[in-house]
mmCIF file with all atom_site columns, C-alpha atoms in Angstrom:
data_model
loop_
_atom_site.group_PDB
_atom_site.id
_atom_site.type_symbol
_atom_site.label_atom_id
_atom_site.label_alt_id
_atom_site.label_comp_id
_atom_site.label_asym_id
_atom_site.label_entity_id
_atom_site.label_seq_id
_atom_site.pdbx_PDB_ins_code
_atom_site.Cartn_x
_atom_site.Cartn_y
_atom_site.Cartn_z
_atom_site.occupancy
_atom_site.B_iso_or_equiv
_atom_site.pdbx_formal_charge
_atom_site.auth_seq_id
_atom_site.auth_comp_id
_atom_site.auth_asym_id
_atom_site.auth_atom_id
_atom_site.pdbx_PDB_model_num
ATOM 1  C CA . ASN A 1 1  ? -5.228  -5.461  23.198  1.00 88.00 ? 764 ASN A CA 1
ATOM 2  C CA . GLU A 1 2  ? -6.723  -6.410  19.865  1.00 90.00 ? 765 GLU A CA 1
ATOM 3  C CA . VAL A 1 3  ? -5.077  -6.209  16.440  1.00 93.00 ? 766 VAL A CA 1
ATOM 4  C CA . ILE A 1 4  ? -7.588  -4.634  14.069  1.00 96.00 ? 767 ILE A CA 1
ATOM 5  C CA . GLY A 1 5  ? -5.330  -3.826  11.121  1.00 96.00 ? 768 GLY A CA 1
ATOM 6  C CA . PHE A 1 6  ? -2.035  -4.801  9.576   1.00 95.00 ? 769 PHE A CA 1
ATOM 7  C CA . VAL A 1 7  ? 0.138   -3.575  6.697   1.00 94.00 ? 770 VAL A CA 1
ATOM 8  C CA . ALA A 1 8  ? 3.375   -5.178  5.434   1.00 94.00 ? 771 ALA A CA 1
ATOM 9  C CA . LEU A 1 9  ? 5.749   -2.986  3.423   1.00 93.00 ? 772 LEU A CA 1
ATOM 10 C CA . SER A 1 10 ? 8.777   -4.360  1.545   1.00 93.00 ? 773 SER A CA 1
ATOM 11 C CA . LEU A 1 11 ? 11.618  -2.294  0.133   1.00 93.00 ? 774 LEU A CA 1
ATOM 12 C CA . VAL A 1 12 ? 13.220  -2.833  -3.272  1.00 90.00 ? 775 VAL A CA 1
ATOM 13 C CA . GLN A 1 13 ? 16.422  -1.079  -4.310  1.00 89.00 ? 776 GLN A CA 1
ATOM 14 C CA . THR A 1 14 ? 16.769  -0.451  -8.067  1.00 86.00 ? 777 THR A CA 1
ATOM 15 C CA . LEU A 1 15 ? 19.293  1.409   -10.181 1.00 89.00 ? 778 LEU A CA 1
ATOM 16 C CA . THR A 1 16 ? 16.999  4.428   -10.356 1.00 83.00 ? 779 THR A CA 1
ATOM 17 C CA . GLY A 1 17 ? 15.935  4.548   -6.713  1.00 82.00 ? 780 GLY A CA 1
ATOM 18 C CA . SER A 1 18 ? 14.167  2.692   -3.967  1.00 87.00 ? 781 SER A CA 1
ATOM 19 C CA . ARG A 1 19 ? 10.591  1.525   -4.242  1.00 90.00 ? 782 ARG A CA 1
ATOM 20 C CA . GLY A 1 20 ? 8.132   0.065   -1.785  1.00 93.00 ? 783 GLY A CA 1
ATOM 21 C CA . TRP A 1 21 ? 5.635   -2.774  -2.090  1.00 93.00 ? 784 TRP A CA 1
ATOM 22 C CA . ILE A 1 22 ? 2.559   -3.177  0.032   1.00 91.00 ? 785 ILE A CA 1
ATOM 23 C CA . ASP A 1 23 ? 2.793   -6.952  0.377   1.00 88.00 ? 786 ASP A CA 1
ATOM 24 C CA . ASP A 1 24 ? -0.271  -7.330  2.534   1.00 89.00 ? 787 ASP A CA 1
ATOM 25 C CA . MET A 1 25 ? -2.868  -5.170  4.207   1.00 90.00 ? 788 MET A CA 1
ATOM 26 C CA . ALA A 1 26 ? -5.835  -6.362  6.216   1.00 91.00 ? 789 ALA A CA 1
ATOM 27 C CA . VAL A 1 27 ? -8.508  -4.881  8.474   1.00 93.00 ? 790 VAL A CA 1
ATOM 28 C CA . ALA A 1 28 ? -10.558 -7.013  10.870  1.00 94.00 ? 791 ALA A CA 1
ATOM 29 C CA . VAL A 1 29 ? -14.052 -7.641  9.498   1.00 91.00 ? 792 VAL A CA 1
ATOM 30 C CA . GLY A 1 30 ? -15.765 -5.961  12.436  1.00 93.00 ? 793 GLY A CA 1
ATOM 31 C CA . HIS A 1 31 ? -13.752 -2.764  11.912  1.00 94.00 ? 794 HIS A CA 1
ATOM 32 C CA . ARG A 1 32 ? -14.073 -2.244  8.168   1.00 89.00 ? 795 ARG A CA 1
ATOM 33 C CA . GLY A 1 33 ? -15.534 1.070   7.081   1.00 90.00 ? 796 GLY A CA 1
ATOM 34 C CA . GLU A 1 34 ? -14.021 2.904   10.058  1.00 94.00 ? 797 GLU A CA 1
ATOM 35 C CA . GLY A 1 35 ? -11.094 4.444   8.153   1.00 92.00 ? 798 GLY A CA 1
ATOM 36 C CA . ILE A 1 36 ? -8.525  1.947   9.413   1.00 94.00 ? 799 ILE A CA 1
ATOM 37 C CA . GLY A 1 37 ? -7.473  0.925   5.891   1.00 91.00 ? 800 GLY A CA 1
ATOM 38 C CA . ALA A 1 38 ? -6.941  4.584   5.010   1.00 91.00 ? 801 ALA A CA 1
ATOM 39 C CA . ALA A 1 39 ? -4.894  5.083   8.183   1.00 95.00 ? 802 ALA A CA 1
ATOM 40 C CA . LEU A 1 40 ? -2.752  2.041   7.349   1.00 94.00 ? 803 LEU A CA 1
ATOM 41 C CA . LEU A 1 41 ? -2.163  3.322   3.813   1.00 91.00 ? 804 LEU A CA 1
ATOM 42 C CA . GLU A 1 42 ? -1.274  6.788   5.155   1.00 92.00 ? 805 GLU A CA 1
ATOM 43 C CA . ALA A 1 43 ? 1.187   5.204   7.595   1.00 94.00 ? 806 ALA A CA 1
ATOM 44 C CA . ALA A 1 44 ? 2.781   3.209   4.756   1.00 93.00 ? 807 ALA A CA 1
ATOM 45 C CA . LEU A 1 45 ? 3.048   6.384   2.642   1.00 91.00 ? 808 LEU A CA 1
ATOM 46 C CA . ARG A 1 46 ? 4.619   8.341   5.522   1.00 93.00 ? 809 ARG A CA 1
ATOM 47 C CA . HIS A 1 47 ? 7.144   5.549   6.093   1.00 94.00 ? 810 HIS A CA 1
ATOM 48 C CA . ALA A 1 48 ? 7.882   5.335   2.354   1.00 92.00 ? 811 ALA A CA 1
ATOM 49 C CA . ASN A 1 49 ? 8.427   9.103   2.275   1.00 91.00 ? 812 ASN A CA 1
ATOM 50 C CA . ARG A 1 50 ? 10.817  8.940   5.255   1.00 93.00 ? 813 ARG A CA 1
ATOM 51 C CA . LEU A 1 51 ? 12.778  6.264   3.369   1.00 91.00 ? 814 LEU A CA 1
ATOM 52 C CA . ASN A 1 52 ? 12.891  8.480   0.242   1.00 90.00 ? 815 ASN A CA 1
ATOM 53 C CA . LEU A 1 53 ? 11.080  5.891   -1.871  1.00 91.00 ? 816 LEU A CA 1
ATOM 54 C CA . THR A 1 54 ? 9.921   7.014   -5.304  1.00 86.00 ? 817 THR A CA 1
ATOM 55 C CA . HIS A 1 55 ? 6.928   4.678   -5.741  1.00 87.00 ? 818 HIS A CA 1
ATOM 56 C CA . LEU A 1 56 ? 4.646   2.506   -3.644  1.00 89.00 ? 819 LEU A CA 1
ATOM 57 C CA . PHE A 1 57 ? 3.386   -0.568  -5.513  1.00 89.00 ? 820 PHE A CA 1
ATOM 58 C CA . VAL A 1 58 ? 0.547   -2.961  -4.744  1.00 87.00 ? 821 VAL A CA 1
ATOM 59 C CA . HIS A 1 59 ? -0.566  -6.184  -6.451  1.00 82.00 ? 822 HIS A CA 1
ATOM 60 C CA . ILE A 1 60 ? -4.236  -5.250  -6.685  1.00 78.00 ? 823 ILE A CA 1
ATOM 61 C CA . GLU A 1 61 ? -5.339  -8.419  -8.456  1.00 77.00 ? 824 GLU A CA 1
ATOM 62 C CA . ARG A 1 62 ? -4.672  -10.467 -5.302  1.00 77.00 ? 825 ARG A CA 1
ATOM 63 C CA . GLY A 1 63 ? -7.222  -8.545  -3.270  1.00 77.00 ? 826 GLY A CA 1
ATOM 64 C CA . SER A 1 64 ? -10.907 -9.136  -2.749  1.00 80.00 ? 827 SER A CA 1
ATOM 65 C CA . PRO A 1 65 ? -13.412 -6.984  -4.664  1.00 83.00 ? 828 PRO A CA 1
ATOM 66 C CA . ALA A 1 66 ? -13.711 -4.736  -1.589  1.00 82.00 ? 829 ALA A CA 1
ATOM 67 C CA . ALA A 1 67 ? -9.911  -4.430  -1.356  1.00 81.00 ? 830 ALA A CA 1
ATOM 68 C CA . ARG A 1 68 ? -9.677  -3.567  -5.053  1.00 81.00 ? 831 ARG A CA 1
ATOM 69 C CA . ALA A 1 69 ? -12.379 -0.916  -4.643  1.00 83.00 ? 832 ALA A CA 1
ATOM 70 C CA . PHE A 1 70 ? -10.480 0.535   -1.661  1.00 83.00 ? 833 PHE A CA 1
ATOM 71 C CA . SER A 1 71 ? -7.230  0.619   -3.699  1.00 84.00 ? 834 SER A CA 1
ATOM 72 C CA . GLN A 1 72 ? -8.934  2.443   -6.552  1.00 83.00 ? 835 GLN A CA 1
ATOM 73 C CA . ALA A 1 73 ? -10.509 4.951   -4.168  1.00 85.00 ? 836 ALA A CA 1
ATOM 74 C CA . ALA A 1 74 ? -7.036  5.522   -2.675  1.00 84.00 ? 837 ALA A CA 1
ATOM 75 C CA . GLY A 1 75 ? -5.648  6.480   -6.087  1.00 82.00 ? 838 GLY A CA 1
ATOM 76 C CA . PHE A 1 76 ? -4.209  3.210   -7.370  1.00 82.00 ? 839 PHE A CA 1
ATOM 77 C CA . GLN A 1 77 ? -5.006  2.332   -11.000 1.00 77.00 ? 840 GLN A CA 1
ATOM 78 C CA . GLU A 1 78 ? -7.225  -0.640  -11.834 1.00 75.00 ? 841 GLU A CA 1
ATOM 79 C CA . SER A 1 79 ? -4.650  -3.116  -13.115 1.00 76.00 ? 842 SER A CA 1
ATOM 80 C CA . SER A 1 80 ? -2.858  -6.233  -11.991 1.00 79.00 ? 843 SER A CA 1
ATOM 81 C CA . ILE A 1 81 ? -0.070  -4.227  -10.364 1.00 82.00 ? 844 ILE A CA 1
ATOM 82 C CA . SER A 1 82 ? -0.477  -0.544  -9.627  1.00 81.00 ? 845 SER A CA 1
ATOM 83 C CA . TYR A 1 83 ? 1.463   2.189   -7.868  1.00 80.00 ? 846 TYR A CA 1
ATOM 84 C CA . LEU A 1 84 ? 1.370   5.599   -6.334  1.00 82.00 ? 847 LEU A CA 1
ATOM 85 C CA . ARG A 1 85 ? 4.210   7.927   -7.289  1.00 84.00 ? 848 ARG A CA 1
ATOM 86 C CA . ILE A 1 86 ? 5.640   9.475   -4.133  1.00 83.00 ? 849 ILE A CA 1
ATOM 87 C CA . ARG A 1 87 ? 8.334   11.717  -5.610  1.00 74.00 ? 850 ARG A CA 1
#
């Protein structure tokens, strides 16, 4: 078996609800452009929804130019830290 993608999701409890952070997401170089990143993001969103999280945050500035372009295409804002509102 070969690992071709990975996503790490952290949970943060606040006074107004729980939020999630995508701490890391990577797709093997030979498998980029095959929709694996989108599938990983969808899996993170499904998990966040099951946990009743209100937002899913990502630190976009840490990513490569390709990762930042992917984040923007997925609906995240172009900023240092961005989020998708789940609820």
